[in-house]
Coordinates of C-alpha atoms in Angstrom, one line a residue:
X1 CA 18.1 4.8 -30.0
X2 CA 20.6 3.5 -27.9
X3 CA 23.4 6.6 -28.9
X4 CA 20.1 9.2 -27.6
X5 CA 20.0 6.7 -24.7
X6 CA 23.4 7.6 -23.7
X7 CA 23.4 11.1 -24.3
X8 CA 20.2 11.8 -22.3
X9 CA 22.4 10.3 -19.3
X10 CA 24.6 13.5 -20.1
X11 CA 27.6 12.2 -21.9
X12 CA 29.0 14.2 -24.3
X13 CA 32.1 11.7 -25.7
X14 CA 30.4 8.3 -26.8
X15 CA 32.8 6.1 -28.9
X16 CA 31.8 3.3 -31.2
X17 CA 32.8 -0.6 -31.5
X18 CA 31.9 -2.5 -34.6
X19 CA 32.3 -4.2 -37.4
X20 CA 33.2 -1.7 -39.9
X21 CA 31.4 -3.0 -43.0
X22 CA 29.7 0.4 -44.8
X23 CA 26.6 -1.6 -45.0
X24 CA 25.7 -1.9 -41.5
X25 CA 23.7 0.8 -40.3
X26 CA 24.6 0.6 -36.5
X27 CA 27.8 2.5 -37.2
X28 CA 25.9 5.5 -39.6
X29 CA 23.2 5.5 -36.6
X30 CA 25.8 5.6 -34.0
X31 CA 27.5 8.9 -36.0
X32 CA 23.8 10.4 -37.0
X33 CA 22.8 10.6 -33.8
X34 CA 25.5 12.1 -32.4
X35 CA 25.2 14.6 -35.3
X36 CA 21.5 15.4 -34.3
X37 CA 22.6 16.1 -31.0
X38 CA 25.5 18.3 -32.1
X39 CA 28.0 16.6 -30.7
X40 CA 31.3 15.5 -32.6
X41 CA 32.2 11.9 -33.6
X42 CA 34.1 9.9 -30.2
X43 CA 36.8 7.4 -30.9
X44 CA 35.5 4.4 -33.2
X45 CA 36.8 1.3 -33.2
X46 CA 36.4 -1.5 -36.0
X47 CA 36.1 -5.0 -34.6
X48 CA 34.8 -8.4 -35.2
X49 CA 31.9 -9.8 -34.3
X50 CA 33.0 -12.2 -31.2
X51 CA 33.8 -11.9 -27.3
X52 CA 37.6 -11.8 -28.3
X53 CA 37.2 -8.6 -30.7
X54 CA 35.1 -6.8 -28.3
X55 CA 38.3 -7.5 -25.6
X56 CA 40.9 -6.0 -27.9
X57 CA 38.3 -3.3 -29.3
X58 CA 37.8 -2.4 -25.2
X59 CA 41.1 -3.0 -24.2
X60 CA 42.1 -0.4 -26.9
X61 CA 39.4 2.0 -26.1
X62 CA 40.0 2.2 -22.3
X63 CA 43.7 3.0 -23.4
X64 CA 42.8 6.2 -25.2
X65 CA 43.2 10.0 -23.6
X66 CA 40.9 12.0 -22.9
X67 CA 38.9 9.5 -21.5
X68 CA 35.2 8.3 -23.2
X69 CA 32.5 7.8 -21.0
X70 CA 29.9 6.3 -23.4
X71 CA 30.0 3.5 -26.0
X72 CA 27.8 2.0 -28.3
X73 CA 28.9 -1.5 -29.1
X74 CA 27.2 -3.0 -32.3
X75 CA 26.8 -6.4 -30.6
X76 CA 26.1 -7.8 -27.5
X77 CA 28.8 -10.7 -27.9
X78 CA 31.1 -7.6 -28.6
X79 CA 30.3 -5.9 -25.6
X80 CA 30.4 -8.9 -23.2
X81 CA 34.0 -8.3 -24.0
X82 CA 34.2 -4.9 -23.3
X83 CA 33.1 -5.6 -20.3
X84 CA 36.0 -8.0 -19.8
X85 CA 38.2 -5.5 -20.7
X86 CA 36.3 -3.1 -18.2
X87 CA 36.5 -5.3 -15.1
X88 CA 40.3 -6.0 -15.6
X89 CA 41.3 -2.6 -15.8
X90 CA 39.5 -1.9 -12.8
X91 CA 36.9 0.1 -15.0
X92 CA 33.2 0.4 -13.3
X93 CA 30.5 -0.2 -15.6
X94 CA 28.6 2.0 -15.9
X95 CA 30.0 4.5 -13.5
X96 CA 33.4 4.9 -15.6
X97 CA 31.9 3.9 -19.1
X98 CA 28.6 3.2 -20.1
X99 CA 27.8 0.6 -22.2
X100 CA 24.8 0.2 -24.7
X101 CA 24.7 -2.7 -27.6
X102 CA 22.9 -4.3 -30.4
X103 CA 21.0 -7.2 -30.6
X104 CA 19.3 -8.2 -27.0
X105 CA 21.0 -11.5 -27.4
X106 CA 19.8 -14.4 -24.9
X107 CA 22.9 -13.4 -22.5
X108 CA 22.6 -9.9 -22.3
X109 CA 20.4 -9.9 -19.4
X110 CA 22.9 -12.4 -17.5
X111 CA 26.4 -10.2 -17.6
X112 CA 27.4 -7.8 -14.7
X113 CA 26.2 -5.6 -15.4
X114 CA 23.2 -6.5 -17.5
X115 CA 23.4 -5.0 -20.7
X116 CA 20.9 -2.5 -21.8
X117 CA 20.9 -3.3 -25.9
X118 CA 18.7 -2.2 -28.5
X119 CA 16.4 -5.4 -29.2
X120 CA 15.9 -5.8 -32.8
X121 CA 13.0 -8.4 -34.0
X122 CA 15.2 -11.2 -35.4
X123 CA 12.2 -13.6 -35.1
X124 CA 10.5 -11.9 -37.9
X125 CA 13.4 -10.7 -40.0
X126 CA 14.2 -14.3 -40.3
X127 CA 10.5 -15.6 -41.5
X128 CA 10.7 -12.9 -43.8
X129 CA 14.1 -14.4 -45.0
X130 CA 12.9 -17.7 -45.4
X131 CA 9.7 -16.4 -47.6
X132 CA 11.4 -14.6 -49.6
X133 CA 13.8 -17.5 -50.3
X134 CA 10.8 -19.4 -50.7
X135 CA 9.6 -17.3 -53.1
X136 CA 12.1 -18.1 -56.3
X137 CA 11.0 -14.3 -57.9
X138 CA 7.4 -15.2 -58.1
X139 CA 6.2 -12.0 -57.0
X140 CA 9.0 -10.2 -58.3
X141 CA 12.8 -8.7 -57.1
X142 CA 13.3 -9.3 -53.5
X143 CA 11.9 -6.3 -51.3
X144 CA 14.0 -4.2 -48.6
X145 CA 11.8 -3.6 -45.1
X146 CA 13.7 -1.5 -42.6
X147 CA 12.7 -3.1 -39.3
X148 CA 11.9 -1.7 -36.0
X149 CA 13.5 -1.5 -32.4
X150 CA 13.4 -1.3 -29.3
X151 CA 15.7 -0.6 -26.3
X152 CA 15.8 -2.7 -23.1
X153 CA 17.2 -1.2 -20.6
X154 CA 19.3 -2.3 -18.2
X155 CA 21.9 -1.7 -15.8
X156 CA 25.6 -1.5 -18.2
X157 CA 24.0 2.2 -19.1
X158 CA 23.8 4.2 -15.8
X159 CA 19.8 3.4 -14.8
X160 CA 18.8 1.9 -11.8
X161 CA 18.4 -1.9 -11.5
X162 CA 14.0 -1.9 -11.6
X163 CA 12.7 -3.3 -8.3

């Protein structure tokens, strides 16, 4: 996962920016994985889903003692504004705080850095959507499929840029 991502590059305080809504996982993944690592909770922050959120989220973030080194934003459009946040404080990503988010949205790969996200299949998740509305309960109550991912990395978590 992302959260194992950023602990493997050795930090030991990784905070968390999201949405807050108790039925997104990305938040209980964030806090499980820290658990698994045995490492305590960093700072969480609850935002909305847009550039402007992610701004105040990291603007709020980068204000808090002791300082984090780590964070796992739940969306890209989030972190894009982290890393606003990040530049303007004078803040080196990923040097001064690493950044890993959700989604592997189309403009992930084109921020400075380039954000290293964990890619989730949306492609799929919404033909499934669309058959199961199609469906009208023919086959039954609607089913729940946990989905897999992947994480494409790049530079806003501390690896090299790939030659």
């Amino acid at each position: 996962s992302g959260v194992e991502h950023l602990l493997g590059h050795g930090h030991e305080r990784v905070a968390f920016i999201g949405g807050g809504n108790p039925l997104d996982r990305r938040e209980a993944g964030w806090l499980e994985a820290l658990l698994d690592a045995g490492r305590k909770a960093g700072p969480r922050i609850h935002a909305g889903f847009s550039p402007a959120e992610g701004y105040r989220a990291g603007r709020e973030l980068l204000a808090q003692e002791p300082r984090t080194t780590a964070v796992f934003v739940s969306s890209d459009h989030q972190a894009t504004g982290v890393l606003r946040a990040c530049h303007e404080a004078g803040r080196s990503v990923p040097d001064d705080l690493a950044i890993v988010s959700f989604d592997d949205s189309s403009g992930a790969q084109y921020c400075w850095p380039a954000l290293t996200t964990v890619r989730q299949p949306v492609h799929e998740m919404v033909a499934d959507a669309i058959a199961q509305l199609l469906d009208d309960g023919e086959n039954g109550t609607p089913s729940f499929r946990r989905y897999p991912t992947s994480l494409v990395v790049r530079q806003s978590c501390g690896c090299p840029r790939p030659d």
